[in-house]
Amino acid sequence: MKKRRSAVYPGSFDPITNGHVDIIRRAGILFDEVIIAVIVKPSKKTFFRTPERISLIKNSLREFDLEKVKVVSFSGLLVNYMKEAGSEIIIRGLRAVSDFDYEFQMALMNRKLSGRVETVFLMTDAKFSYLSSSIVREIAGMGGDISALVPGCVARKMRGQIK
Ligand code: PNS
């Protein structure tokens, strides 16, 4: 029987954006299972708490009708979570050359920590190249319209939280 290929897409997802959804959709074409792993850093202040980030991701995936996707949280080293998940593929999205330095450093460090993991980079659609969770938080915080940038459930939740 053919081995199921699973990949882990880690990140803060604070909040999930249409750019993340685009990467998840692309990963779903390549892998049998995509595990979205939301980092929990107790020391870091986030806009949404972990359970909210997870439920927004789940609701967004329903909106976009994406299958084969699981959403989990993890803390500590990503390579340790990879072992727990039984996956050796890390998915990361690239938007522009400016992402490269940080992503290159992280991929090589993860490879040093565990020779088994491989990072696969997927390019977002050019229309999302300017999009990030931090920009979404900033625009929403100043009352701007984020409806074209994030799934509907995220836009509604942020509007409700900021009012
Ligand atoms: O969406 P983000 O914030 O760019 O995601 C960064 C993330 C969560 C993938 C990265 O910070 C991470 O993997 N953290 C876990 C800690 C770890 O394993 N660090 C060593 C790898 S550099």
Coordinates of C-alpha atoms and ligand atoms in Angstrom, one line a residue:
M1 CA 0.0 0.0 0.0
K2 CA 1.3 3.5 -0.9
K3 CA 2.5 5.4 2.1
R4 CA 0.5 8.5 2.9
R5 CA 2.5 11.7 2.5
S6 CA 1.8 14.3 5.2
A7 CA 3.2 17.7 5.5
V8 CA 3.2 20.2 8.4
Y9 CA 2.5 23.9 7.7
P10 CA 3.6 25.7 10.9
G11 CA 3.0 29.4 11.8
S12 CA 1.5 31.9 14.1
F13 CA -1.6 32.4 12.0
D14 CA -2.5 35.6 14.0
P15 CA -4.8 35.6 12.1
I16 CA -5.0 33.3 9.1
T17 CA -5.0 35.4 5.8
N18 CA -6.1 34.6 2.3
G19 CA -2.3 34.2 1.5
H20 CA -2.2 31.3 4.1
V21 CA -5.3 29.8 2.6
D22 CA -3.7 29.9 -0.9
I23 CA -0.6 28.0 0.5
I24 CA -2.8 25.4 2.2
R25 CA -4.7 24.9 -1.1
R26 CA -1.4 24.4 -3.0
A27 CA 0.0 22.0 -0.3
G28 CA -3.2 20.0 -0.6
I29 CA -2.5 19.3 -4.2
L30 CA 1.0 17.9 -3.4
F31 CA 0.3 16.0 -0.2
D32 CA -2.2 13.5 1.1
E33 CA -2.6 15.3 4.4
V34 CA -1.7 18.9 5.5
I35 CA -1.3 19.5 9.2
I36 CA -1.6 23.2 10.1
A37 CA 0.4 23.6 13.3
V38 CA -0.3 26.8 15.2
I39 CA 2.5 27.8 17.5
V40 CA 1.8 28.5 21.2
K41 CA 4.3 30.9 22.8
P42 CA 3.1 31.7 26.3
S43 CA 5.6 34.7 26.4
K44 CA 4.3 36.3 23.2
K45 CA 1.3 38.6 23.2
T46 CA -0.9 37.7 20.3
F47 CA -4.0 39.4 18.9
F48 CA -6.0 36.1 19.1
R49 CA -5.6 33.5 21.7
T50 CA -4.6 30.0 20.5
P51 CA -8.1 28.5 20.6
E52 CA -9.5 31.5 18.6
R53 CA -6.7 31.2 16.0
I54 CA -7.5 27.5 15.6
S55 CA -11.2 27.9 15.3
L56 CA -10.8 30.7 12.8
I57 CA -8.5 28.5 10.7
K58 CA -11.1 25.6 10.9
N59 CA -13.9 28.0 9.9
S60 CA -11.9 29.5 7.1
L61 CA -11.2 26.0 5.6
R62 CA -14.9 25.3 5.7
E63 CA -15.5 28.5 3.8
F64 CA -13.0 27.6 1.2
D65 CA -14.0 23.9 1.1
L66 CA -10.4 22.6 1.7
E67 CA -10.2 18.9 2.5
K68 CA -7.3 16.7 3.9
V69 CA -6.4 19.4 6.4
K70 CA -6.0 19.0 10.2
V71 CA -5.4 21.9 12.6
V72 CA -3.4 21.5 15.7
S73 CA -1.3 23.6 18.1
F74 CA 2.3 22.9 19.2
S75 CA 4.8 24.4 21.5
G76 CA 8.6 24.1 21.7
L77 CA 10.8 23.0 18.8
L78 CA 9.1 22.4 15.5
V79 CA 11.3 19.4 14.8
N80 CA 10.0 17.7 18.0
Y81 CA 6.5 18.3 16.8
M82 CA 7.4 16.8 13.4
K83 CA 8.4 13.6 15.1
E84 CA 5.2 13.5 17.1
A85 CA 3.2 14.1 13.9
G86 CA 5.1 11.4 12.0
S87 CA 5.9 13.9 9.2
E88 CA 9.2 14.9 7.6
I89 CA 8.0 17.8 5.4
I90 CA 7.7 21.4 6.6
I91 CA 5.7 23.7 4.3
R92 CA 6.5 27.4 4.3
G93 CA 5.1 30.1 2.0
L94 CA 7.3 32.6 0.2
R95 CA 5.9 36.0 -0.9
A96 CA 8.9 37.9 -1.9
V97 CA 12.7 37.9 -1.8
S98 CA 12.6 39.7 1.5
D99 CA 11.2 36.5 3.1
F100 CA 14.2 34.5 1.9
D101 CA 16.8 35.3 4.6
Y102 CA 14.6 34.3 7.6
E103 CA 13.2 31.3 5.8
F104 CA 16.6 30.1 4.7
Q105 CA 18.0 30.4 8.2
M106 CA 15.0 28.5 9.7
A107 CA 15.1 25.7 7.1
L108 CA 18.8 25.1 7.6
M109 CA 18.5 25.3 11.4
N110 CA 15.7 22.8 11.3
R111 CA 17.8 20.5 9.1
K112 CA 20.6 20.8 11.6
L113 CA 18.3 19.9 14.5
S114 CA 16.9 17.0 12.6
G115 CA 18.5 15.6 9.4
R116 CA 15.2 13.9 8.6
V117 CA 13.1 17.0 7.9
E118 CA 12.9 18.8 4.6
T119 CA 11.4 22.2 4.1
V120 CA 9.3 22.7 1.0
F121 CA 8.7 26.3 -0.1
L122 CA 5.5 27.2 -2.0
M123 CA 5.1 30.6 -3.7
T124 CA 1.9 32.4 -3.0
D125 CA -0.2 33.9 -5.7
A126 CA 1.3 37.3 -6.7
K127 CA -1.9 39.0 -5.6
F128 CA -1.0 38.0 -2.0
S129 CA 2.6 39.0 -2.1
Y130 CA 2.0 42.2 0.0
L131 CA -0.2 40.4 2.6
S132 CA 0.8 39.5 6.1
S133 CA -1.0 38.9 9.4
S134 CA 0.7 41.9 10.9
I135 CA -0.5 44.2 8.2
V136 CA -4.0 42.8 8.6
R137 CA -3.8 43.5 12.4
E138 CA -2.6 47.1 11.7
I139 CA -5.3 47.9 9.1
A140 CA -8.1 46.4 11.3
G141 CA -6.8 48.2 14.3
M142 CA -7.2 51.5 12.5
G143 CA -10.6 50.7 11.3
G144 CA -9.6 49.9 7.7
D145 CA -11.4 47.4 5.4
I146 CA -9.8 43.9 5.6
S147 CA -12.5 42.0 3.8
A148 CA -10.4 41.3 0.7
L149 CA -7.4 40.1 2.7
V150 CA -8.8 37.5 5.1
P151 CA -11.6 34.9 5.1
G152 CA -15.0 36.3 6.0
C153 CA -15.1 34.7 9.5
V154 CA -11.8 36.5 10.3
A155 CA -13.0 39.9 9.1
R156 CA -16.2 39.6 11.1
K157 CA -14.3 38.5 14.3
M158 CA -11.7 41.3 14.0
R159 CA -14.4 43.9 13.4
G160 CA -16.3 42.7 16.5
Q161 CA -13.2 42.7 18.6
I162 CA -12.0 46.1 17.6
K163 CA -15.3 48.0 17.9
Ligands
PNS1 O1 4.2 32.5 11.0 P1 5.5 32.6 11.6 O2 5.4 33.4 12.9 O3 6.6 33.2 10.7 O4 6.0 31.1 12.0 C1 7.2 30.9 12.6 C2 7.4 29.5 13.2 C3 6.2 29.2 14.2 C4 7.3 28.5 12.0 C5 8.7 29.4 13.9 O5 8.9 30.4 14.8 C6 8.9 28.0 14.6 O6 9.1 27.0 14.0 N1 9.0 28.1 16.0 C7 9.2 26.9 16.8 C8 10.5 27.0 17.5 C9 11.6 26.3 16.7 O7 11.5 25.2 16.3 N2 12.7 27.1 16.5 C10 13.8 26.6 15.8 C11 13.7 26.7 14.3 S1 14.4 28.1 13.7

